[in-house]
Coordinates of C-alpha atoms and ligand atoms in Angstrom, one line a residue:
M1 CA 9.2 -35.2 4.7
T2 CA 9.0 -38.4 2.7
A3 CA 11.0 -38.5 -0.5
P4 CA 8.7 -39.2 -3.4
T5 CA 8.9 -42.5 -5.1
R6 CA 7.3 -43.2 -8.4
P7 CA 5.5 -46.5 -8.4
A8 CA 6.5 -49.0 -11.0
T9 CA 4.7 -48.2 -14.2
P10 CA 1.9 -50.7 -14.7
D11 CA 1.2 -52.4 -18.0
T12 CA -1.8 -50.2 -18.7
A13 CA 0.2 -47.0 -18.8
P14 CA 0.8 -45.5 -22.2
E15 CA 4.1 -46.4 -23.8
T16 CA 5.6 -42.9 -23.7
E17 CA 9.2 -42.1 -22.9
A18 CA 8.1 -40.4 -19.7
A19 CA 6.1 -43.5 -18.6
T20 CA 8.9 -46.0 -19.2
A21 CA 11.8 -43.8 -18.0
P22 CA 10.3 -41.5 -15.4
V23 CA 12.2 -38.4 -14.4
A24 CA 12.6 -38.1 -10.6
A25 CA 10.0 -35.7 -9.3
P26 CA 11.6 -32.7 -7.6
A27 CA 12.5 -33.5 -4.1
D28 CA 9.9 -32.5 -1.5
T29 CA 12.8 -32.2 0.9
A30 CA 13.1 -28.8 -0.9
A31 CA 10.1 -27.8 1.3
P32 CA 11.5 -26.5 4.5
T33 CA 9.7 -27.9 7.5
W34 CA 9.3 -27.3 11.2
P35 CA 12.4 -27.9 13.4
A36 CA 12.0 -31.1 15.5
E37 CA 11.5 -29.2 18.8
F38 CA 8.6 -27.2 17.3
A39 CA 7.0 -30.3 15.7
E40 CA 7.2 -32.1 19.1
R41 CA 5.7 -29.1 20.8
Y42 CA 2.8 -28.9 18.4
R43 CA 2.1 -32.6 18.8
A44 CA 2.3 -32.5 22.6
A45 CA -0.1 -29.5 22.6
G46 CA -2.6 -31.6 20.6
W47 CA -2.5 -29.4 17.6
W48 CA -1.1 -32.0 15.3
R49 CA -3.0 -35.3 15.9
G50 CA -1.5 -37.5 13.3
E51 CA -4.6 -37.4 11.0
T52 CA -4.5 -37.5 7.2
F53 CA -7.2 -36.3 4.8
G54 CA -7.7 -39.8 3.4
A55 CA -8.2 -41.3 6.8
V56 CA -10.5 -38.5 8.0
L57 CA -12.9 -39.1 5.0
R58 CA -12.9 -42.8 5.7
E59 CA -13.8 -42.2 9.4
R60 CA -16.6 -39.9 8.5
A61 CA -17.9 -42.3 5.9
E62 CA -17.7 -45.3 8.3
A63 CA -19.5 -43.4 11.0
R64 CA -22.3 -41.8 8.9
P65 CA -22.2 -43.3 5.4
D66 CA -25.6 -41.9 4.4
R67 CA -25.1 -38.3 5.4
V68 CA -24.8 -36.0 2.5
A69 CA -21.3 -34.6 2.1
V70 CA -21.4 -32.6 -1.1
V71 CA -24.2 -31.0 -3.2
D72 CA -23.9 -29.4 -6.6
H73 CA -26.0 -28.7 -9.6
A74 CA -23.6 -30.0 -12.2
G75 CA -25.5 -33.1 -13.2
P76 CA -27.0 -33.5 -16.7
D77 CA -28.9 -30.3 -17.6
G78 CA -27.9 -28.7 -14.3
A79 CA -29.5 -31.5 -12.2
R80 CA -28.9 -31.5 -8.4
R81 CA -26.4 -34.1 -7.2
A82 CA -26.0 -35.0 -3.6
W83 CA -23.1 -37.4 -2.7
T84 CA -23.1 -39.0 0.7
Y85 CA -20.0 -39.5 2.7
G86 CA -20.1 -43.2 1.7
E87 CA -20.3 -42.3 -1.9
L88 CA -17.5 -39.7 -1.8
D89 CA -15.3 -42.2 0.1
L90 CA -15.9 -44.9 -2.5
R91 CA -15.4 -42.4 -5.4
A92 CA -12.1 -41.3 -3.9
D93 CA -11.0 -44.9 -3.6
R94 CA -12.0 -45.8 -7.1
L95 CA -10.4 -42.8 -8.7
A96 CA -7.3 -43.4 -6.7
A97 CA -7.1 -46.9 -8.0
G98 CA -7.6 -45.7 -11.6
L99 CA -4.9 -43.0 -11.2
A100 CA -2.5 -45.6 -9.7
A101 CA -3.1 -47.8 -12.7
R102 CA -1.9 -44.9 -14.8
G103 CA 1.3 -44.6 -12.9
I104 CA 0.3 -41.7 -10.6
G105 CA 1.5 -42.2 -7.1
R106 CA 3.1 -40.8 -4.0
G107 CA 4.9 -37.5 -4.4
D108 CA 3.5 -36.9 -8.0
K109 CA 2.1 -33.5 -8.6
V110 CA -1.2 -33.0 -10.3
V111 CA -2.4 -29.6 -11.4
V112 CA -6.1 -29.3 -10.4
Q113 CA -8.1 -26.5 -12.1
L114 CA -11.7 -27.1 -11.5
P115 CA -14.8 -24.9 -11.0
N116 CA -17.1 -25.4 -8.0
V117 CA -18.3 -29.0 -8.8
A118 CA -18.4 -32.1 -6.6
E119 CA -15.6 -33.8 -8.6
F120 CA -13.3 -31.3 -7.0
F121 CA -13.5 -33.3 -3.8
E122 CA -13.4 -36.7 -5.6
V123 CA -10.2 -35.7 -7.2
I124 CA -8.4 -34.2 -4.3
F125 CA -9.4 -37.0 -1.9
A126 CA -8.2 -39.5 -4.4
L127 CA -4.9 -37.7 -4.7
F128 CA -4.7 -37.4 -0.9
R129 CA -5.1 -41.2 -0.6
L130 CA -2.4 -41.8 -3.1
G131 CA 0.0 -39.3 -1.4
A132 CA 0.0 -37.4 -4.8
L133 CA -0.1 -33.7 -4.4
P134 CA -2.8 -31.5 -5.9
V135 CA -1.3 -28.2 -7.2
F136 CA -4.2 -25.9 -6.7
A137 CA -4.9 -23.6 -9.7
L138 CA -7.7 -21.1 -10.0
P139 CA -10.3 -21.3 -12.8
A140 CA -9.1 -17.8 -13.9
H141 CA -5.6 -19.0 -14.6
R142 CA -4.5 -19.3 -18.2
E143 CA -1.5 -20.6 -20.2
S144 CA 1.1 -18.4 -18.5
E145 CA 0.2 -19.5 -15.0
I146 CA -0.7 -23.1 -15.7
S147 CA 2.4 -23.8 -17.8
Y148 CA 4.5 -22.4 -15.0
F149 CA 2.9 -24.5 -12.3
A150 CA 3.0 -27.6 -14.4
S151 CA 6.7 -27.2 -15.4
F152 CA 7.9 -25.9 -12.1
T153 CA 6.4 -28.8 -10.2
E154 CA 7.1 -31.3 -13.0
A155 CA 3.4 -32.2 -12.8
V156 CA 2.4 -35.5 -14.3
A157 CA -1.3 -34.8 -14.7
Y158 CA -3.7 -31.9 -15.2
V159 CA -7.4 -32.0 -14.3
I160 CA -9.8 -29.6 -16.0
P161 CA -13.4 -29.1 -16.8
A162 CA -14.3 -29.4 -20.5
E163 CA -15.7 -25.9 -20.4
D164 CA -16.7 -23.4 -17.8
A165 CA -18.0 -19.8 -17.9
G166 CA -17.7 -19.9 -21.7
F167 CA -14.0 -20.9 -21.7
D168 CA -12.7 -24.1 -23.3
Y169 CA -10.2 -25.6 -20.9
R170 CA -9.4 -28.4 -23.4
S171 CA -7.7 -26.0 -25.7
L172 CA -5.8 -24.5 -22.8
A173 CA -4.7 -28.1 -21.9
T174 CA -3.5 -28.7 -25.5
T175 CA -1.1 -25.7 -25.2
V176 CA 0.0 -26.6 -21.7
L177 CA 0.7 -30.2 -22.7
A178 CA 2.8 -29.2 -25.6
R179 CA 4.9 -27.0 -23.4
T180 CA 5.3 -29.3 -20.4
P181 CA 7.4 -32.4 -20.9
S182 CA 6.5 -34.0 -17.6
L183 CA 2.8 -33.9 -18.2
R184 CA 1.5 -37.3 -19.2
H185 CA -2.3 -37.1 -18.6
V186 CA -5.1 -34.6 -18.9
F187 CA -8.3 -35.6 -17.2
V188 CA -11.5 -33.9 -18.2
V189 CA -14.6 -33.4 -16.0
G190 CA -17.7 -33.0 -18.1
A191 CA -19.4 -34.5 -21.1
D192 CA -16.9 -34.1 -24.0
A193 CA -13.2 -34.8 -23.1
G194 CA -12.1 -33.9 -26.6
P195 CA -8.6 -35.4 -27.3
F196 CA -8.2 -36.3 -23.6
E197 CA -9.4 -38.8 -21.1
A198 CA -12.7 -38.3 -19.4
L199 CA -12.3 -38.4 -15.6
S200 CA -15.3 -40.6 -15.4
D201 CA -13.4 -43.3 -17.4
V202 CA -10.6 -43.4 -14.8
P203 CA -12.1 -45.1 -11.7
A204 CA -11.3 -48.7 -11.1
E205 CA -11.8 -51.4 -8.4
P206 CA -10.3 -50.0 -5.2
V207 CA -6.8 -51.3 -4.4
P208 CA -4.9 -51.2 -1.1
L209 CA -2.8 -48.1 -0.9
T210 CA -0.1 -47.1 1.5
G211 CA -1.3 -43.6 2.3
P212 CA 1.0 -40.7 3.2
A213 CA 2.2 -39.9 6.7
P214 CA 0.4 -37.1 8.6
S215 CA 3.7 -35.1 8.4
D216 CA 3.9 -35.5 4.6
L217 CA 2.9 -32.8 2.2
A218 CA -0.8 -32.9 1.3
F219 CA -0.8 -30.3 -1.5
L220 CA 0.8 -27.2 -3.0
Q221 CA -1.2 -24.1 -2.6
L222 CA -0.6 -20.9 -4.5
S223 CA 0.7 -17.7 -3.0
G224 CA -0.8 -14.3 -3.8
G225 CA 2.8 -13.4 -4.6
S226 CA 4.8 -10.3 -5.0
T227 CA 7.5 -11.5 -7.3
G228 CA 7.9 -12.3 -11.0
V229 CA 6.7 -15.9 -10.7
P230 CA 4.2 -17.3 -8.2
K231 CA 5.5 -19.3 -5.3
L232 CA 4.1 -22.6 -4.1
I233 CA 3.1 -23.2 -0.6
P234 CA 3.7 -26.7 0.8
R235 CA 1.0 -27.7 3.4
T236 CA 1.1 -30.9 5.4
H237 CA -1.9 -33.0 6.5
D238 CA -1.0 -32.3 10.1
D239 CA -0.8 -28.6 9.8
Y240 CA -3.8 -28.0 7.5
I241 CA -6.1 -30.3 9.5
Y242 CA -5.2 -28.4 12.6
S243 CA -6.2 -25.1 10.9
L244 CA -9.6 -26.7 10.0
R245 CA -10.2 -28.0 13.5
G246 CA -9.3 -24.6 15.0
S247 CA -11.4 -22.8 12.5
N248 CA -14.4 -25.0 13.1
E249 CA -14.3 -24.4 16.8
I250 CA -14.1 -20.6 16.3
C251 CA -16.8 -20.4 13.6
G252 CA -19.1 -22.9 15.2
V253 CA -18.9 -25.5 12.4
D254 CA -20.2 -28.9 13.3
E255 CA -22.0 -31.8 11.7
T256 CA -25.2 -29.7 11.3
S257 CA -23.4 -27.0 9.4
V258 CA -24.0 -26.4 5.7
Y259 CA -21.2 -24.5 4.0
L260 CA -21.8 -22.7 0.8
C261 CA -18.7 -22.7 -1.4
V262 CA -19.0 -19.4 -3.3
L263 CA -15.4 -18.4 -4.0
P264 CA -13.2 -20.7 -6.2
A265 CA -13.0 -23.9 -4.2
A266 CA -9.3 -24.3 -4.4
H267 CA -8.5 -20.9 -2.8
N268 CA -7.4 -21.2 0.8
F269 CA -10.2 -19.1 2.2
P270 CA -13.2 -21.2 0.9
L271 CA -11.1 -24.4 1.3
S272 CA -10.1 -24.1 4.9
S273 CA -11.4 -21.0 6.7
P274 CA -13.3 -23.0 7.8
G275 CA -14.4 -23.7 4.3
S276 CA -15.5 -26.8 2.6
L277 CA -12.7 -28.9 4.1
G278 CA -13.7 -27.6 7.6
A279 CA -17.3 -28.6 6.9
L280 CA -16.3 -32.1 5.7
Y281 CA -13.9 -32.5 8.7
A282 CA -16.9 -31.8 11.0
G283 CA -19.1 -34.2 9.1
G284 CA -21.3 -31.3 7.8
R285 CA -22.4 -30.6 4.3
V286 CA -20.8 -28.6 1.4
V287 CA -23.0 -26.9 -1.2
M288 CA -21.1 -25.8 -4.3
C289 CA -22.2 -22.5 -5.7
P290 CA -21.2 -22.1 -9.4
R291 CA -21.2 -18.3 -9.5
P292 CA -21.0 -15.8 -6.6
A293 CA -23.9 -13.6 -7.8
P294 CA -26.9 -13.4 -5.5
D295 CA -29.2 -14.9 -8.1
A296 CA -27.1 -18.1 -8.0
A297 CA -26.4 -18.1 -4.3
F298 CA -29.6 -17.0 -2.6
P299 CA -31.8 -19.8 -4.0
L300 CA -29.1 -22.3 -2.8
I301 CA -29.1 -20.7 0.7
Q302 CA -32.9 -21.1 0.9
D303 CA -33.2 -24.5 -0.7
E304 CA -30.2 -26.2 1.0
G305 CA -30.5 -24.5 4.4
V306 CA -27.0 -23.0 4.2
T307 CA -25.7 -21.9 7.6
I308 CA -22.3 -20.5 6.8
T309 CA -20.4 -19.1 3.9
G310 CA -17.4 -16.9 3.0
L311 CA -17.1 -13.9 0.7
V312 CA -14.6 -11.2 -0.3
P313 CA -15.6 -7.7 0.5
P314 CA -16.9 -6.6 -2.9
L315 CA -19.3 -9.6 -2.9
A316 CA -20.4 -9.0 0.7
L317 CA -21.5 -5.5 -0.4
V318 CA -23.4 -6.8 -3.4
W319 CA -25.1 -9.5 -1.3
S320 CA -26.0 -6.9 1.4
D321 CA -27.6 -4.7 -1.2
A322 CA -29.4 -7.6 -3.0
A323 CA -30.8 -9.1 0.2
A324 CA -33.1 -6.1 0.8
A325 CA -34.8 -6.5 -2.6
S326 CA -34.8 -10.3 -2.5
N327 CA -37.7 -12.6 -1.7
Y328 CA -35.5 -15.6 -0.9
D329 CA -35.5 -16.8 2.6
L330 CA -32.0 -16.4 3.9
S331 CA -32.8 -17.0 7.5
S332 CA -30.8 -20.2 7.8
L333 CA -27.6 -18.2 7.3
D334 CA -25.9 -17.9 10.8
V335 CA -22.4 -16.7 9.9
L336 CA -20.9 -14.7 7.0
L337 CA -17.1 -14.7 6.9
V338 CA -15.6 -11.8 5.0
G339 CA -11.9 -11.6 4.2
G340 CA -9.2 -11.7 1.6
A341 CA -9.0 -8.0 1.5
K342 CA -9.8 -5.2 4.0
F343 CA -13.5 -4.9 4.8
G344 CA -14.3 -1.3 5.6
E345 CA -16.1 -0.5 8.8
E346 CA -19.2 1.1 7.1
A347 CA -19.6 -1.9 4.8
A348 CA -19.1 -4.3 7.8
R349 CA -21.8 -2.6 9.7
R350 CA -24.3 -3.3 7.0
V351 CA -24.0 -7.1 7.0
K352 CA -26.1 -8.0 10.1
P353 CA -29.1 -5.7 9.3
A354 CA -29.1 -6.7 5.6
L355 CA -28.4 -10.4 5.8
G356 CA -29.5 -11.2 9.4
C357 CA -26.4 -13.2 10.2
T358 CA -23.3 -12.7 12.3
L359 CA -20.3 -11.2 10.5
Q360 CA -16.9 -12.8 11.1
Q361 CA -14.0 -10.9 9.6
V362 CA -11.1 -13.2 8.5
F363 CA -7.6 -12.1 7.8
G364 CA -5.7 -15.1 6.5
M365 CA -3.1 -16.2 4.1
A366 CA -2.4 -19.4 2.1
E367 CA 1.0 -19.5 3.9
G368 CA -0.8 -20.2 7.1
L369 CA -1.9 -17.7 9.8
V370 CA -5.6 -17.1 9.9
N371 CA -7.3 -14.6 12.2
Y372 CA -11.0 -14.4 13.0
T373 CA -13.2 -12.0 14.9
R374 CA -15.0 -14.3 17.4
L375 CA -18.8 -14.9 17.3
D376 CA -19.2 -13.3 20.7
D377 CA -16.9 -10.3 20.1
D378 CA -18.8 -7.0 20.5
T379 CA -20.0 -5.2 17.4
A380 CA -17.2 -2.6 17.5
T381 CA -14.6 -5.3 17.5
I382 CA -16.3 -7.2 14.7
V383 CA -16.6 -4.2 12.4
T384 CA -13.2 -2.5 13.1
T385 CA -10.7 -5.4 13.4
Q386 CA -9.6 -8.3 11.3
G387 CA -9.7 -10.7 14.2
R388 CA -7.1 -12.7 16.2
P389 CA -5.2 -15.8 15.5
I390 CA -6.6 -19.3 15.6
S391 CA -4.0 -20.8 17.8
P392 CA -2.4 -20.0 21.2
D393 CA 0.8 -21.1 19.5
D394 CA 0.5 -18.6 16.7
E395 CA 3.4 -16.2 17.4
I396 CA 2.9 -12.6 16.2
R397 CA 5.6 -10.0 15.9
I398 CA 5.1 -6.4 14.7
V399 CA 8.4 -4.9 13.6
D400 CA 9.9 -1.9 12.0
D401 CA 12.0 -1.9 8.8
E402 CA 15.0 -3.2 10.7
D403 CA 13.0 -6.1 12.3
R404 CA 12.9 -4.4 15.7
D405 CA 9.7 -4.8 17.7
V406 CA 7.6 -1.7 17.6
P407 CA 5.9 -0.3 20.7
E408 CA 2.5 -1.9 21.5
G409 CA -0.3 -0.7 19.4
T410 CA 2.0 0.8 16.7
T411 CA 1.6 -0.2 13.1
G412 CA 4.5 -2.3 11.7
H413 CA 5.3 -5.3 9.6
L414 CA 3.5 -8.5 10.6
L415 CA 5.8 -11.5 11.1
T416 CA 4.4 -14.8 12.2
R417 CA 5.3 -18.4 13.1
G418 CA 3.2 -21.2 14.3
P419 CA 1.7 -24.7 13.9
Y420 CA 0.1 -24.1 10.6
T421 CA 2.3 -21.5 9.0
I422 CA 4.9 -22.8 6.6
R423 CA 8.6 -22.4 7.2
G424 CA 9.4 -21.9 3.6
Y425 CA 8.0 -22.0 0.0
W426 CA 8.4 -25.1 -2.0
N427 CA 11.7 -25.3 -3.9
A428 CA 12.5 -21.6 -3.5
P429 CA 15.6 -21.2 -1.3
E430 CA 16.3 -17.6 -2.5
H431 CA 12.8 -16.4 -1.9
N432 CA 12.8 -18.1 1.4
A433 CA 15.9 -16.2 2.6
R434 CA 14.0 -13.0 2.0
S435 CA 10.5 -14.1 3.0
F436 CA 11.4 -15.8 6.3
T437 CA 13.5 -14.6 9.2
A438 CA 16.5 -16.8 10.3
D439 CA 14.4 -18.1 13.2
G440 CA 11.5 -19.1 10.9
F441 CA 9.0 -16.2 11.1
Y442 CA 7.1 -15.6 7.8
R443 CA 7.2 -12.0 6.6
T444 CA 3.6 -11.5 5.6
G445 CA 4.2 -8.2 3.9
D446 CA 1.2 -6.8 5.7
L447 CA 1.2 -3.7 7.9
V448 CA -0.7 -4.3 11.0
R449 CA -1.3 -3.1 14.5
V450 CA -2.6 -5.0 17.5
T451 CA -5.4 -3.7 19.7
P452 CA -5.2 -4.2 23.5
S453 CA -7.6 -7.1 23.1
G454 CA -5.1 -8.9 20.9
H455 CA -7.1 -8.3 17.7
L456 CA -5.2 -7.4 14.5
V457 CA -6.1 -4.3 12.4
V458 CA -4.7 -4.4 8.8
E459 CA -3.4 -0.9 8.1
G460 CA -1.7 -1.5 4.7
R461 CA 0.8 -3.5 2.8
A462 CA 4.5 -3.3 2.2
K463 CA 4.6 -6.1 -0.4
D464 CA 4.6 -5.2 -4.1
Q465 CA 1.1 -6.5 -4.7
I466 CA -2.3 -5.3 -5.8
N467 CA -5.3 -6.7 -3.9
R468 CA -8.1 -6.5 -6.4
G469 CA -11.1 -7.3 -4.3
G470 CA -9.3 -10.3 -2.8
E471 CA -7.6 -11.4 -6.0
K472 CA -3.9 -10.9 -5.6
I473 CA -1.7 -9.5 -8.4
A474 CA 2.1 -9.5 -8.1
A475 CA 3.2 -6.2 -9.7
E476 CA 6.4 -7.7 -11.0
E477 CA 4.7 -10.5 -12.8
V478 CA 2.5 -8.1 -14.8
E479 CA 5.4 -5.7 -15.4
N480 CA 7.4 -8.6 -17.0
H481 CA 4.6 -9.2 -19.4
L482 CA 4.3 -5.6 -20.3
L483 CA 8.1 -5.4 -20.8
A484 CA 7.9 -8.2 -23.3
H485 CA 6.2 -5.8 -25.8
P486 CA 8.8 -4.3 -28.2
S487 CA 7.2 -0.8 -27.8
V488 CA 7.6 -0.8 -24.1
H489 CA 10.7 0.7 -22.6
D490 CA 9.7 0.4 -18.9
A491 CA 6.6 -0.4 -16.8
N492 CA 5.5 -0.2 -13.2
V493 CA 2.2 -1.5 -11.9
V494 CA 0.6 -0.1 -8.8
A495 CA -2.7 -0.2 -7.0
E496 CA -5.2 2.6 -7.3
P497 CA -8.3 3.0 -5.2
D498 CA -11.6 1.6 -6.6
P499 CA -14.9 2.1 -4.9
Y500 CA -16.1 -1.4 -5.5
L501 CA -13.0 -3.6 -5.6
G502 CA -11.0 -1.6 -3.0
E503 CA -8.1 -1.6 -5.3
R504 CA -7.5 -2.1 -9.0
S505 CA -4.3 -2.1 -11.0
C506 CA -2.8 0.8 -12.9
A507 CA 0.3 0.3 -15.2
Y508 CA 2.6 3.3 -15.8
V509 CA 4.4 2.7 -19.0
I510 CA 7.3 4.5 -20.7
P511 CA 7.1 3.8 -24.4
R512 CA 10.2 3.2 -26.5
A513 CA 11.1 6.2 -28.5
D514 CA 12.5 4.2 -31.4
A515 CA 9.5 1.8 -31.7
P516 CA 6.0 2.2 -33.2
A517 CA 3.6 3.7 -30.6
I518 CA 1.1 1.4 -29.0
G519 CA -2.2 2.3 -27.4
A520 CA -3.5 1.2 -24.0
L521 CA -6.1 -1.2 -25.4
A522 CA -3.7 -2.9 -27.7
L523 CA -1.2 -3.3 -24.8
K524 CA -3.9 -4.8 -22.6
R525 CA -4.8 -7.2 -25.4
F526 CA -1.1 -8.1 -25.8
V527 CA -0.8 -9.0 -22.1
R528 CA -4.0 -11.1 -22.2
D529 CA -2.9 -12.9 -25.3
R530 CA 0.3 -13.9 -23.5
G531 CA -2.0 -16.2 -21.5
L532 CA -2.3 -14.2 -18.3
A533 CA -5.4 -14.5 -16.1
A534 CA -7.8 -11.8 -16.9
F535 CA -7.8 -10.3 -13.4
K536 CA -4.1 -9.5 -13.8
V537 CA -4.5 -7.5 -17.0
P538 CA -4.0 -3.8 -15.9
D539 CA -7.3 -2.0 -15.4
R540 CA -5.7 1.2 -16.6
I541 CA -2.6 2.0 -18.5
V542 CA -1.0 5.4 -18.4
F543 CA 1.8 6.4 -20.7
V544 CA 4.5 8.6 -19.1
E545 CA 7.9 10.0 -20.1
A546 CA 9.6 9.1 -16.8
F547 CA 8.9 7.6 -13.4
P548 CA 9.2 9.5 -10.1
T549 CA 12.3 8.4 -8.2
T550 CA 13.3 8.2 -4.6
G551 CA 16.4 9.9 -3.2
V552 CA 18.6 7.0 -4.2
G553 CA 17.2 7.0 -7.8
K554 CA 14.9 4.0 -7.4
V555 CA 11.4 4.2 -8.9
S556 CA 9.1 5.4 -6.3
K557 CA 6.0 3.3 -6.4
K558 CA 4.7 5.3 -3.4
D559 CA 4.7 8.4 -5.6
L560 CA 3.1 6.5 -8.4
R561 CA 0.4 5.3 -6.1
A562 CA -0.1 8.9 -4.9
R563 CA -0.6 9.9 -8.5
T564 CA -3.3 7.4 -9.1
A565 CA -5.1 8.5 -6.0
S566 CA -5.1 12.1 -7.2
G567 CA -6.7 10.8 -10.4
D568 CA -3.7 11.3 -12.7
Ligands
OOB1 C1 -6.4 -15.0 1.7 O1 -5.2 -15.6 1.3 P1 -4.2 -15.2 0.2 O2 -3.1 -16.0 0.3 O3 -4.9 -15.1 -1.1 O4 -3.8 -13.7 0.5 C2 -3.2 -13.3 1.7 C3 -3.1 -11.8 1.8 C4 -2.7 -11.3 3.2 O5 -1.4 -11.4 3.4 C5 -3.3 -9.9 3.1 O6 -2.4 -9.1 2.4 C6 -4.6 -10.0 2.4 O7 -4.4 -11.2 1.6 N1 -5.7 -10.2 3.2 C7 -6.3 -9.2 3.9 C8 -7.4 -9.8 4.6 N2 -7.4 -11.1 4.3 C9 -6.4 -11.4 3.5 N3 -6.1 -7.9 4.0 C10 -6.9 -7.1 4.8 N4 -8.0 -7.6 5.4 C11 -8.3 -8.9 5.4 N5 -9.3 -9.4 6.1 O8 -6.7 -13.9 1.2 C12 -7.1 -15.6 2.8 C13 -6.8 -16.9 3.2 C14 -7.5 -17.5 4.2 C15 -8.6 -16.8 4.8 C16 -8.9 -15.6 4.3 C17 -8.2 -15.0 3.3

């Protein structure tokens, strides 16, 4: 891994203390990487081909400059914009030059929090070319999450929309900027940048750049997490591009494909499974969908000839229902990927009759491993399993609580290691000691069994996480926010069944006897006001006098979960 070096500050940079006396960015050597013998094996097998994102875009642009790469409807008054490969390539070069002129370079971290607009690609490809690392945030993240990402990574810049879905990101940026000493720039996509710089003012004449090496980090992705603070996932050009190539082959993505990006673009699923980057890698087209509702997506499918998209299970259900009553022509859609959370068999069976396309279940994780059902799998396999790994070099172990392999077909903890699964989180040695085995297997926290055909069936979860329709909530993170209230003595957050989302969150709270009582609504508002993403605010809060305990006196979340299921 290349140690980051900050380029000399050019004359145009603002005269701030940070610009003239830069603090060394945290060492990326803190990102554990593959041992040499594994890296050699993955290269020899042809998985890692020495490509970088910047170079891939250049190649596609040189080969077919006039092919459309990205479409959105984020022009003035919602006008359609279609950027060709040539244009995206030039935009990335020009933005990279402007960012370089502002002192942003190799190894620098840039928090990117954008909705589904074409600039998302302009920004990330500019950063890829510089060897600067996007830190992918979701549009739902607020002050608590963004401040943490920015300060933990010592980010130098933050890219936001002016507004989206009724939320003003400029005011969020003002707070984050005040709390984050390393942050020197906020760039705003959209008409009114407020006190910050408009992204459209940044581009400059392209300059020659020494791009990153294929084995360098490309970006930091967010983990769903099960701990108090989210962990960051360091992905390299080599490993991520392999996952795209593998995914494209399995999902039939080629230059004729049109991928509709429905879920938030930065999430690993719509980004790479096979996602928008898979479509761009293949020379296909990406259409950005601003909202996941059928009334936004169906006209785009019809008008843009969308062939493939990816959804979380609750959306797949909504789309299946809406398709019956819809007059839009959805016949171009060949493949619908569904994943992020368990897709029930009955719901899975509805997809083909309702939407007229092939369902592919996908069970993946931002840490790496992605499993797909195959396009030619029989119906029973497609609707009852979560697929099998991309790579022949994905190693799967199913173990018991003591890391012993369980008998074939038995449910156990899924451990995995392979050419696109990280060997450790970024800058987190303590987490890493717990989340990885000594020989480099990632402990996914998922409870899985393997069918005789090698397909995985997700049976449950051992990690302390709520999967709210694909959105992951680390129980501990929310518990910490609840505990910050003076009237809360103790708090435990668990999943409870929800007919639409699969799971939603329920907080059990013991109030403090010597403090004024607080109601559930006020406590929810308190958590939200602490700047937590809305999807993490507990759906239900139940006040209790004590928690059930296990034999050794620990709080039994299992018993709490059982209580929610019984409607308590
Ligand atoms: C995807 O990535 P993350 O990082 O948000 O979440 C990973 C976790 C998995 O460990 C598992 O607990 C759960 O999400 N999950 C599923 C699932 N797909 C993901 N659980 C049951 N069934 C499924 N099909 O969620 C993600 C990344 C790439 C592709 C697809 C999903």
